[in-house]
């Protein structure tokens, strides 16, 4: 579908030639974004709403805990209403999962244990069973207690309402999701490439175009990724010389970085707190579920990537722009946003701020050939590693 075929009403009411430069740019960007919505419609089910990275099962508590402030009694009441809304929301999610299931779109098998663990964590602790408090009740109580000018009776009433919502709505909603996922897991396979979807190759080409804003083919992305891996491996070899690595085997060097315990904080509360102390100014979230996934030598580059001058700074600048429409302040695309952040890893090194010699970028850029190989050629994980190792 082409947006321009149905946009004559807009074009008749907007005299493009009379717009100033910023307004013309806004018009073109809006037209581009609207066209993307049309292009995305055939692929609206080609995704996993429940997944181990940013699925709805973890997105719900993450939103309430990180985004929902309580500055007044009304905010607390709104929090309770959102808890009550989790039931209908989860039913809508389940409806969507059933549609995807009918199309043969279900997550790979490895996703399910992590998602089920997320679900159990949300409904464990008071007011459910087990020790401690469930994350949502703990968050609500902490924010409520910090509220000034509220008497104890109101606090008790609101805590009671939150408890009932959690027990009567949230717990059954998550249990419905878990029952469905447990049954679906029996039918799941190890396959995890885009090729497994209906019209998977066509979808992957669409996804590439949307993500990169180019007309690059999967083969071109694959070749670009291999060139990038070679370039970054050459940089890594220079680092190997600087640290006086014992030989020229870069695979052995990567294994050393990945496996040596000295590069990781312990998987304890104290270890996680020590990792947090490495953060730079700026707000970002990092998954410390498994400390083996977060080597210390990547922390500095990751902080530049996510904080300042990376995503935090880029998004703040965009949101504070004056004289542009909201969609330009709050929109964007992956190629631009991640391009900014990757460059933000390099700038501190060039001006002498970065201290660690081993950088995050090598592991990010390996994703180009790995993603393309997985989705285009149905390569296994071992075959993808062969393309990105020496």
mmCIF file of C-alpha atoms in Angstrom:
data_model
loop_
_atom_site.group_PDB
_atom_site.id
_atom_site.type_symbol
_atom_site.label_atom_id
_atom_site.label_comp_id
_atom_site.label_asym_id
_atom_site.label_seq_id
_atom_site.Cartn_x
_atom_site.Cartn_y
_atom_site.Cartn_z
ATOM 1 C CA UNK A 1 0.000 0.000 0.000
ATOM 2 C CA UNK A 2 1.283 3.445 -0.877
ATOM 3 C CA UNK A 3 0.458 6.283 1.452
ATOM 4 C CA UNK A 4 0.718 8.895 -1.271
ATOM 5 C CA UNK A 5 -2.205 7.298 -3.133
ATOM 6 C CA UNK A 6 -4.476 8.187 -0.243
ATOM 7 C CA UNK A 7 -2.890 11.435 0.915
ATOM 8 C CA UNK A 8 -4.491 13.808 -1.571
ATOM 9 C CA UNK A 9 -6.564 15.455 1.166
ATOM 10 C CA UNK A 10 -3.424 16.375 3.108
ATOM 11 C CA UNK A 11 -1.664 17.600 -0.006
ATOM 12 C CA UNK A 12 -4.646 19.761 -0.927
ATOM 13 C CA UNK A 13 -4.693 21.458 2.483
ATOM 14 C CA UNK A 14 -0.915 21.882 2.865
ATOM 15 C CA UNK A 15 0.864 24.175 0.413
ATOM 16 C CA UNK A 16 4.293 22.587 0.674
ATOM 17 C CA UNK A 17 6.116 25.326 -1.271
ATOM 18 C CA UNK A 18 4.990 27.939 1.236
ATOM 19 C CA UNK A 19 6.422 26.061 4.231
ATOM 20 C CA UNK A 20 9.697 27.126 5.810
ATOM 21 C CA UNK A 21 12.636 24.702 5.905
ATOM 22 C CA UNK A 22 11.789 23.185 9.307
ATOM 23 C CA UNK A 23 8.129 22.717 8.395
ATOM 24 C CA UNK A 24 9.113 21.048 5.107
ATOM 25 C CA UNK A 25 11.398 18.691 6.983
ATOM 26 C CA UNK A 26 8.621 17.903 9.473
ATOM 27 C CA UNK A 27 6.223 17.224 6.583
ATOM 28 C CA UNK A 28 8.639 14.827 4.919
ATOM 29 C CA UNK A 29 9.395 13.031 8.180
ATOM 30 C CA UNK A 30 5.722 12.705 9.026
ATOM 31 C CA UNK A 31 5.004 11.330 5.566
ATOM 32 C CA UNK A 32 7.866 8.849 5.981
ATOM 33 C CA UNK A 33 6.634 7.731 9.405
ATOM 34 C CA UNK A 34 3.058 7.359 8.166
ATOM 35 C CA UNK A 35 4.232 5.277 5.224
ATOM 36 C CA UNK A 36 6.126 3.056 7.645
ATOM 37 C CA UNK A 37 2.881 2.367 9.512
ATOM 38 C CA UNK A 38 1.253 1.218 6.295
ATOM 39 C CA UNK A 39 4.264 -0.919 5.399
ATOM 40 C CA UNK A 40 4.316 -2.504 8.867
ATOM 41 C CA UNK A 41 0.664 -3.551 8.870
ATOM 42 C CA UNK A 42 1.112 -6.910 7.053
ATOM 43 C CA UNK A 43 3.778 -7.834 9.637
ATOM 44 C CA UNK A 44 1.885 -6.777 12.781
ATOM 45 C CA UNK A 45 1.984 -10.319 14.175
ATOM 46 C CA UNK A 46 5.601 -11.040 13.241
ATOM 47 C CA UNK A 47 6.938 -10.506 16.757
ATOM 48 C CA UNK A 48 6.929 -11.986 20.235
ATOM 49 C CA UNK A 49 4.967 -9.845 22.746
ATOM 50 C CA UNK A 50 6.223 -12.201 25.457
ATOM 51 C CA UNK A 51 9.995 -12.620 25.353
ATOM 52 C CA UNK A 52 13.060 -12.681 27.587
ATOM 53 C CA UNK A 53 14.278 -9.193 26.666
ATOM 54 C CA UNK A 54 11.402 -6.729 26.876
ATOM 55 C CA UNK A 55 8.234 -8.803 27.027
ATOM 56 C CA UNK A 56 4.962 -7.595 28.471
ATOM 57 C CA UNK A 57 5.423 -9.861 31.513
ATOM 58 C CA UNK A 58 8.388 -7.759 32.644
ATOM 59 C CA UNK A 59 7.368 -4.534 30.916
ATOM 60 C CA UNK A 60 4.304 -4.103 33.138
ATOM 61 C CA UNK A 61 6.182 -4.021 36.467
ATOM 62 C CA UNK A 62 9.098 -2.125 34.885
ATOM 63 C CA UNK A 63 6.732 0.650 33.789
ATOM 64 C CA UNK A 64 4.988 0.935 37.149
ATOM 65 C CA UNK A 65 8.203 0.805 39.175
ATOM 66 C CA UNK A 66 10.343 3.056 36.975
ATOM 67 C CA UNK A 67 7.803 5.443 35.459
ATOM 68 C CA UNK A 68 4.740 5.782 37.677
ATOM 69 C CA UNK A 69 5.490 8.461 40.233
ATOM 70 C CA UNK A 70 3.352 9.015 43.314
ATOM 71 C CA UNK A 71 3.368 12.703 44.201
ATOM 72 C CA UNK A 72 -0.217 12.877 45.448
ATOM 73 C CA UNK A 73 -3.027 10.627 46.651
ATOM 74 C CA UNK A 74 -4.498 10.708 43.160
ATOM 75 C CA UNK A 75 -1.298 9.202 41.772
ATOM 76 C CA UNK A 76 -1.570 6.342 44.270
ATOM 77 C CA UNK A 77 -5.179 5.731 43.290
ATOM 78 C CA UNK A 78 -4.147 5.737 39.623
ATOM 79 C CA UNK A 79 -1.464 3.140 40.456
ATOM 80 C CA UNK A 80 -4.150 0.879 41.935
ATOM 81 C CA UNK A 81 -6.310 1.358 38.853
ATOM 82 C CA UNK A 82 -3.388 0.338 36.677
ATOM 83 C CA UNK A 83 -2.967 -2.801 38.769
ATOM 84 C CA UNK A 84 -6.634 -3.585 38.130
ATOM 85 C CA UNK A 85 -6.096 -2.975 34.421
ATOM 86 C CA UNK A 86 -3.457 -5.710 34.196
ATOM 87 C CA UNK A 87 -6.213 -8.336 33.967
ATOM 88 C CA UNK A 88 -7.842 -6.983 30.779
ATOM 89 C CA UNK A 89 -4.414 -6.153 29.359
ATOM 90 C CA UNK A 90 -3.174 -9.700 29.853
ATOM 91 C CA UNK A 91 -6.309 -11.067 28.205
ATOM 92 C CA UNK A 92 -5.583 -8.900 25.161
ATOM 93 C CA UNK A 93 -2.010 -10.182 25.126
ATOM 94 C CA UNK A 94 -3.298 -13.759 25.245
ATOM 95 C CA UNK A 95 -5.665 -13.046 22.354
ATOM 96 C CA UNK A 96 -2.684 -11.802 20.345
ATOM 97 C CA UNK A 97 -0.614 -14.848 21.254
ATOM 98 C CA UNK A 98 -3.384 -17.129 20.028
ATOM 99 C CA UNK A 99 -3.520 -15.311 16.696
ATOM 100 C CA UNK A 100 0.249 -15.662 16.340
ATOM 101 C CA UNK A 101 0.019 -19.310 17.337
ATOM 102 C CA UNK A 102 -2.503 -19.926 14.560
ATOM 103 C CA UNK A 103 0.001 -18.400 12.113
ATOM 104 C CA UNK A 104 2.834 -20.573 13.398
ATOM 105 C CA UNK A 105 4.561 -17.675 15.154
ATOM 106 C CA UNK A 106 5.722 -18.857 18.569
ATOM 107 C CA UNK A 107 8.967 -18.126 20.429
ATOM 108 C CA UNK A 108 11.907 -20.540 20.347
ATOM 109 C CA UNK A 109 12.103 -23.001 23.214
ATOM 110 C CA UNK A 110 14.875 -21.244 25.135
ATOM 111 C CA UNK A 111 12.632 -18.213 25.771
ATOM 112 C CA UNK A 112 10.070 -19.975 27.960
ATOM 113 C CA UNK A 113 12.052 -20.727 31.160
ATOM 114 C CA UNK A 114 13.179 -17.096 31.408
ATOM 115 C CA UNK A 115 9.693 -15.721 30.806
ATOM 116 C CA UNK A 116 8.165 -18.119 33.337
ATOM 117 C CA UNK A 117 10.776 -17.016 35.868
ATOM 118 C CA UNK A 118 9.791 -13.382 35.259
ATOM 119 C CA UNK A 119 6.151 -14.238 35.876
ATOM 120 C CA UNK A 120 6.890 -16.090 39.106
ATOM 121 C CA UNK A 121 8.959 -13.182 40.393
ATOM 122 C CA UNK A 122 6.073 -10.752 39.865
ATOM 123 C CA UNK A 123 3.618 -12.829 41.916
ATOM 124 C CA UNK A 124 5.935 -13.990 44.699
ATOM 125 C CA UNK A 125 6.121 -12.486 48.183
ATOM 126 C CA UNK A 126 3.502 -10.512 50.123
ATOM 127 C CA UNK A 127 0.548 -10.267 49.531
ATOM 128 C CA UNK A 128 1.005 -13.632 47.797
ATOM 129 C CA UNK A 129 3.093 -16.477 49.182
ATOM 130 C CA UNK A 130 6.755 -16.717 50.028
ATOM 131 C CA UNK A 131 9.095 -14.442 51.931
ATOM 132 C CA UNK A 132 9.501 -10.716 51.454
ATOM 133 C CA UNK A 133 7.226 -8.489 49.386
ATOM 134 C CA UNK A 134 6.338 -8.786 45.743
ATOM 135 C CA UNK A 135 8.088 -6.100 43.656
ATOM 136 C CA UNK A 136 4.904 -4.184 42.830
ATOM 137 C CA UNK A 137 3.624 -4.066 46.403
ATOM 138 C CA UNK A 138 7.051 -3.076 47.687
ATOM 139 C CA UNK A 139 7.302 -0.296 45.111
ATOM 140 C CA UNK A 140 3.794 0.992 45.837
ATOM 141 C CA UNK A 141 4.325 0.972 49.615
ATOM 142 C CA UNK A 142 7.702 2.708 49.358
ATOM 143 C CA UNK A 143 6.367 5.491 47.137
ATOM 144 C CA UNK A 144 3.253 5.868 49.288
ATOM 145 C CA UNK A 145 5.247 6.093 52.517
ATOM 146 C CA UNK A 146 7.407 8.849 51.028
ATOM 147 C CA UNK A 147 4.314 10.923 50.265
ATOM 148 C CA UNK A 148 4.114 13.942 52.555
ATOM 149 C CA UNK A 149 0.933 15.121 54.266
ATOM 150 C CA UNK A 150 -0.945 11.830 54.122
ATOM 151 C CA UNK A 151 -2.322 10.276 57.307
ATOM 152 C CA UNK A 152 -1.945 6.655 58.329
ATOM 153 C CA UNK A 153 -5.556 5.727 57.627
ATOM 154 C CA UNK A 154 -5.264 6.749 53.979
ATOM 155 C CA UNK A 155 -2.013 4.826 53.644
ATOM 156 C CA UNK A 156 -3.649 1.728 55.124
ATOM 157 C CA UNK A 157 -6.671 2.080 52.819
ATOM 158 C CA UNK A 158 -4.557 2.453 49.695
ATOM 159 C CA UNK A 159 -2.257 -0.416 50.668
ATOM 160 C CA UNK A 160 -5.317 -2.584 51.211
ATOM 161 C CA UNK A 161 -6.685 -1.666 47.781
ATOM 162 C CA UNK A 162 -3.328 -2.426 46.175
ATOM 163 C CA UNK A 163 -3.154 -5.797 47.969
ATOM 164 C CA UNK A 164 -6.617 -6.783 46.791
ATOM 165 C CA UNK A 165 -5.847 -5.743 43.218
ATOM 166 C CA UNK A 166 -2.662 -7.797 43.275
ATOM 167 C CA UNK A 167 -4.356 -10.891 44.702
ATOM 168 C CA UNK A 168 -7.650 -10.695 42.811
ATOM 169 C CA UNK A 169 -6.452 -9.351 39.432
ATOM 170 C CA UNK A 170 -2.693 -9.427 38.921
ATOM 171 C CA UNK A 171 -2.019 -12.941 40.207
ATOM 172 C CA UNK A 172 -4.810 -14.618 38.180
ATOM 173 C CA UNK A 173 -3.721 -12.650 35.082
ATOM 174 C CA UNK A 174 -0.143 -13.857 35.315
ATOM 175 C CA UNK A 175 -1.300 -17.374 36.080
ATOM 176 C CA UNK A 176 -3.441 -17.378 32.911
ATOM 177 C CA UNK A 177 -0.390 -16.338 30.930
ATOM 178 C CA UNK A 178 1.759 -19.025 32.555
ATOM 179 C CA UNK A 179 -0.792 -21.755 31.848
ATOM 180 C CA UNK A 180 -0.886 -20.792 28.175
ATOM 181 C CA UNK A 181 2.893 -20.554 27.872
ATOM 182 C CA UNK A 182 3.412 -23.883 29.613
ATOM 183 C CA UNK A 183 1.196 -25.581 27.045
ATOM 184 C CA UNK A 184 2.762 -23.687 24.136
ATOM 185 C CA UNK A 185 6.283 -24.571 25.271
ATOM 186 C CA UNK A 186 5.565 -28.231 24.503
ATOM 187 C CA UNK A 187 5.193 -27.300 20.827
ATOM 188 C CA UNK A 188 8.096 -24.855 20.648
ATOM 189 C CA UNK A 189 11.239 -25.612 18.634
ATOM 190 C CA UNK A 190 14.812 -24.405 18.771
ATOM 191 C CA UNK A 191 14.445 -22.414 15.526
ATOM 192 C CA UNK A 192 14.850 -18.680 16.093
ATOM 193 C CA UNK A 193 15.500 -17.042 12.727
ATOM 194 C CA UNK A 194 13.099 -14.773 10.845
ATOM 195 C CA UNK A 195 12.940 -17.428 8.120
ATOM 196 C CA UNK A 196 10.675 -19.531 10.376
ATOM 197 C CA UNK A 197 7.873 -16.938 10.092
ATOM 198 C CA UNK A 198 5.257 -16.984 7.320
ATOM 199 C CA UNK A 199 6.884 -15.159 4.385
ATOM 200 C CA UNK A 200 9.944 -14.927 6.610
ATOM 201 C CA UNK A 201 12.413 -13.827 3.947
ATOM 202 C CA UNK A 202 10.084 -11.066 2.809
ATOM 203 C CA UNK A 203 9.564 -9.959 6.393
ATOM 204 C CA UNK A 204 13.314 -9.906 7.026
ATOM 205 C CA UNK A 205 13.907 -7.665 4.024
ATOM 206 C CA UNK A 206 11.203 -5.315 5.325
ATOM 207 C CA UNK A 207 12.783 -5.342 8.800
ATOM 208 C CA UNK A 208 16.203 -4.501 7.346
ATOM 209 C CA UNK A 209 14.816 -1.574 5.401
ATOM 210 C CA UNK A 210 12.952 -0.236 8.424
ATOM 211 C CA UNK A 211 15.909 -0.630 10.763
ATOM 212 C CA UNK A 212 18.633 0.705 8.488
ATOM 213 C CA UNK A 213 16.545 3.180 6.413
ATOM 214 C CA UNK A 214 18.426 1.844 3.374
ATOM 215 C CA UNK A 215 17.702 -0.568 0.543
ATOM 216 C CA UNK A 216 20.549 -2.879 1.503
ATOM 217 C CA UNK A 217 19.906 -6.557 0.837
ATOM 218 C CA UNK A 218 20.519 -9.240 3.470
ATOM 219 C CA UNK A 219 23.627 -10.234 1.509
ATOM 220 C CA UNK A 220 24.965 -6.679 1.625
ATOM 221 C CA UNK A 221 24.313 -6.467 5.366
ATOM 222 C CA UNK A 222 26.113 -9.762 5.837
ATOM 223 C CA UNK A 223 29.134 -8.588 3.839
ATOM 224 C CA UNK A 224 29.176 -5.245 5.663
ATOM 225 C CA UNK A 225 29.160 -7.086 8.956
ATOM 226 C CA UNK A 226 32.107 -9.253 7.954
ATOM 227 C CA UNK A 227 34.100 -6.156 6.952
ATOM 228 C CA UNK A 228 33.280 -4.522 10.277
ATOM 229 C CA UNK A 229 34.283 -7.619 12.205
ATOM 230 C CA UNK A 230 37.623 -7.682 10.385
ATOM 231 C CA UNK A 231 38.217 -3.992 11.082
ATOM 232 C CA UNK A 232 37.415 -4.354 14.767
ATOM 233 C CA UNK A 233 39.452 -7.542 15.075
ATOM 234 C CA UNK A 234 42.412 -5.568 13.727
ATOM 235 C CA UNK A 235 41.819 -3.008 16.489
ATOM 236 C CA UNK A 236 41.636 -5.812 19.030
ATOM 237 C CA UNK A 237 44.977 -7.184 17.846
ATOM 238 C CA UNK A 238 46.542 -3.827 18.670
ATOM 239 C CA UNK A 239 45.054 -4.101 22.146
ATOM 240 C CA UNK A 240 46.499 -7.597 22.439
ATOM 241 C CA UNK A 241 49.938 -6.132 21.735
ATOM 242 C CA UNK A 242 49.429 -3.353 24.287
ATOM 243 C CA UNK A 243 48.521 -5.810 27.050
ATOM 244 C CA UNK A 244 51.310 -8.159 25.912
ATOM 245 C CA UNK A 245 49.017 -11.074 25.140
ATOM 246 C CA UNK A 246 50.944 -14.317 24.829
ATOM 247 C CA UNK A 247 50.325 -14.972 21.109
ATOM 248 C CA UNK A 248 48.333 -13.824 18.064
ATOM 249 C CA UNK A 249 45.339 -16.107 18.654
ATOM 250 C CA UNK A 250 42.439 -13.651 18.877
ATOM 251 C CA UNK A 251 39.920 -16.427 19.603
ATOM 252 C CA UNK A 252 41.936 -17.418 22.651
ATOM 253 C CA UNK A 253 42.049 -13.765 23.707
ATOM 254 C CA UNK A 254 38.257 -13.499 23.444
ATOM 255 C CA UNK A 255 37.884 -16.709 25.465
ATOM 256 C CA UNK A 256 40.190 -15.263 28.119
ATOM 257 C CA UNK A 257 38.099 -12.112 28.342
ATOM 258 C CA UNK A 258 34.901 -14.111 28.505
ATOM 259 C CA UNK A 259 35.929 -16.836 30.941
ATOM 260 C CA UNK A 260 38.422 -15.388 33.433
ATOM 261 C CA UNK A 261 36.602 -14.708 36.754
ATOM 262 C CA UNK A 262 38.649 -11.572 37.415
ATOM 263 C CA UNK A 263 36.638 -9.746 34.765
ATOM 264 C CA UNK A 264 33.348 -10.191 36.619
ATOM 265 C CA UNK A 265 31.851 -9.077 39.893
ATOM 266 C CA UNK A 266 30.338 -11.932 41.943
ATOM 267 C CA UNK A 267 26.677 -12.738 41.351
ATOM 268 C CA UNK A 268 25.693 -11.360 44.755
ATOM 269 C CA UNK A 269 23.959 -8.254 46.060
ATOM 270 C CA UNK A 270 27.368 -6.758 46.845
ATOM 271 C CA UNK A 271 28.703 -7.616 43.385
ATOM 272 C CA UNK A 272 25.739 -5.979 41.697
ATOM 273 C CA UNK A 273 26.144 -2.871 43.827
ATOM 274 C CA UNK A 274 29.831 -2.682 42.902
ATOM 275 C CA UNK A 275 28.852 -2.819 39.228
ATOM 276 C CA UNK A 276 26.368 0.021 39.731
ATOM 277 C CA UNK A 277 29.164 2.147 41.177
ATOM 278 C CA UNK A 278 30.818 2.073 37.745
ATOM 279 C CA UNK A 279 27.930 4.029 36.214
ATOM 280 C CA UNK A 280 28.371 7.475 34.771
ATOM 281 C CA UNK A 281 25.903 10.386 34.869
ATOM 282 C CA UNK A 282 22.650 9.720 33.035
ATOM 283 C CA UNK A 283 19.819 7.269 33.554
ATOM 284 C CA UNK A 284 19.760 3.857 31.930
ATOM 285 C CA UNK A 285 18.809 0.347 32.901
ATOM 286 C CA UNK A 286 21.077 -2.681 32.856
ATOM 287 C CA UNK A 287 20.159 -6.317 33.399
ATOM 288 C CA UNK A 288 22.148 -7.737 36.322
ATOM 289 C CA UNK A 289 20.192 -11.004 36.456
ATOM 290 C CA UNK A 290 23.385 -12.895 35.594
ATOM 291 C CA UNK A 291 26.635 -11.075 36.355
ATOM 292 C CA UNK A 292 28.476 -13.304 33.847
ATOM 293 C CA UNK A 293 26.626 -11.365 31.149
ATOM 294 C CA UNK A 294 28.179 -8.073 32.274
ATOM 295 C CA UNK A 295 32.000 -8.124 32.216
ATOM 296 C CA UNK A 296 33.669 -5.232 34.013
ATOM 297 C CA UNK A 297 35.743 -4.191 31.003
ATOM 298 C CA UNK A 298 32.561 -3.421 29.042
ATOM 299 C CA UNK A 299 31.020 -1.284 31.767
ATOM 300 C CA UNK A 300 32.782 1.948 30.778
ATOM 301 C CA UNK A 301 31.902 1.759 27.082
ATOM 302 C CA UNK A 302 28.374 0.663 27.950
ATOM 303 C CA UNK A 303 28.003 3.679 30.239
ATOM 304 C CA UNK A 304 29.112 6.025 27.447
ATOM 305 C CA UNK A 305 26.771 4.215 25.042
ATOM 306 C CA UNK A 306 23.685 4.357 27.275
ATOM 307 C CA UNK A 307 24.368 7.477 29.375
ATOM 308 C CA UNK A 308 26.261 10.623 28.440
ATOM 309 C CA UNK A 309 27.103 11.312 25.601
ATOM 310 C CA UNK A 310 24.994 8.361 24.369
ATOM 311 C CA UNK A 311 21.276 7.549 24.432
ATOM 312 C CA UNK A 312 20.475 9.587 27.544
ATOM 313 C CA UNK A 313 21.981 12.749 26.085
ATOM 314 C CA UNK A 314 20.646 12.196 22.554
ATOM 315 C CA UNK A 315 17.084 11.589 23.754
ATOM 316 C CA UNK A 316 17.225 14.519 26.186
ATOM 317 C CA UNK A 317 18.334 16.864 23.407
ATOM 318 C CA UNK A 318 15.548 15.603 21.135
ATOM 319 C CA UNK A 319 12.869 16.019 23.803
ATOM 320 C CA UNK A 320 13.978 19.562 24.590
ATOM 321 C CA UNK A 321 13.907 20.809 20.989
ATOM 322 C CA UNK A 322 11.803 23.930 20.476
ATOM 323 C CA UNK A 323 9.561 24.734 17.541
ATOM 324 C CA UNK A 324 9.187 21.189 16.219
ATOM 325 C CA UNK A 325 6.179 18.833 16.468
ATOM 326 C CA UNK A 326 5.991 16.148 19.145
ATOM 327 C CA UNK A 327 6.596 13.272 16.775
ATOM 328 C CA UNK A 328 10.052 14.672 16.037
ATOM 329 C CA UNK A 329 10.874 15.097 19.719
ATOM 330 C CA UNK A 330 9.804 11.585 20.655
ATOM 331 C CA UNK A 331 10.409 9.591 17.480
ATOM 332 C CA UNK A 332 13.486 8.330 15.693
ATOM 333 C CA UNK A 333 14.837 5.196 14.058
ATOM 334 C CA UNK A 334 17.259 2.488 15.073
ATOM 335 C CA UNK A 335 19.995 3.399 12.583
ATOM 336 C CA UNK A 336 20.229 6.987 13.849
ATOM 337 C CA UNK A 337 19.811 6.266 17.555
ATOM 338 C CA UNK A 338 22.278 3.365 17.685
ATOM 339 C CA UNK A 339 24.668 5.148 15.325
ATOM 340 C CA UNK A 340 24.808 8.028 17.805
ATOM 341 C CA UNK A 341 25.389 5.650 20.715
ATOM 342 C CA UNK A 342 28.136 3.649 18.979
ATOM 343 C CA UNK A 343 29.903 6.877 18.073
ATOM 344 C CA UNK A 344 29.536 7.899 21.723
ATOM 345 C CA UNK A 345 31.699 4.931 22.676
ATOM 346 C CA UNK A 346 34.463 6.150 20.367
ATOM 347 C CA UNK A 347 34.491 9.862 21.273
ATOM 348 C CA UNK A 348 35.627 9.421 24.913
ATOM 349 C CA UNK A 349 38.558 7.303 23.737
ATOM 350 C CA UNK A 350 39.583 9.871 21.134
ATOM 351 C CA UNK A 351 39.603 12.727 23.645
ATOM 352 C CA UNK A 352 41.322 10.728 26.371
ATOM 353 C CA UNK A 353 38.419 10.001 28.733
ATOM 354 C CA UNK A 354 38.039 6.258 28.204
ATOM 355 C CA UNK A 355 40.343 4.156 30.379
ATOM 356 C CA UNK A 356 39.578 0.567 29.388
ATOM 357 C CA UNK A 357 41.210 -0.669 26.206
ATOM 358 C CA UNK A 358 38.749 -3.454 25.446
ATOM 359 C CA UNK A 359 35.572 -2.000 24.041
ATOM 360 C CA UNK A 360 31.977 -3.036 23.670
ATOM 361 C CA UNK A 361 31.732 -2.228 19.959
ATOM 362 C CA UNK A 362 33.280 -5.465 18.720
ATOM 363 C CA UNK A 363 30.523 -7.492 20.287
ATOM 364 C CA UNK A 364 27.814 -5.188 18.943
ATOM 365 C CA UNK A 365 29.109 -5.173 15.372
ATOM 366 C CA UNK A 366 29.290 -8.959 15.304
ATOM 367 C CA UNK A 367 25.499 -8.825 15.295
ATOM 368 C CA UNK A 368 25.419 -7.673 11.652
ATOM 369 C CA UNK A 369 26.643 -10.907 10.091
ATOM 370 C CA UNK A 370 25.163 -13.049 12.870
ATOM 371 C CA UNK A 371 21.655 -11.639 12.452
ATOM 372 C CA UNK A 372 21.805 -11.860 8.682
ATOM 373 C CA UNK A 373 23.261 -15.352 8.714
ATOM 374 C CA UNK A 374 20.628 -16.561 11.151
ATOM 375 C CA UNK A 375 17.682 -15.071 9.291
ATOM 376 C CA UNK A 376 18.914 -15.447 5.704
ATOM 377 C CA UNK A 377 20.878 -18.698 5.695
ATOM 378 C CA UNK A 378 19.355 -20.536 8.676
ATOM 379 C CA UNK A 379 22.794 -20.842 10.213
ATOM 380 C CA UNK A 380 23.156 -22.476 13.606
ATOM 381 C CA UNK A 381 24.798 -20.631 16.490
ATOM 382 C CA UNK A 382 27.991 -22.587 15.842
ATOM 383 C CA UNK A 383 27.995 -21.604 12.155
ATOM 384 C CA UNK A 384 27.419 -17.950 13.052
ATOM 385 C CA UNK A 385 30.333 -18.042 15.468
ATOM 386 C CA UNK A 386 32.502 -19.341 12.635
ATOM 387 C CA UNK A 387 31.751 -16.181 10.665
ATOM 388 C CA UNK A 388 32.682 -13.865 13.521
ATOM 389 C CA UNK A 389 35.709 -15.637 14.925
ATOM 390 C CA UNK A 390 39.223 -16.128 13.691
#
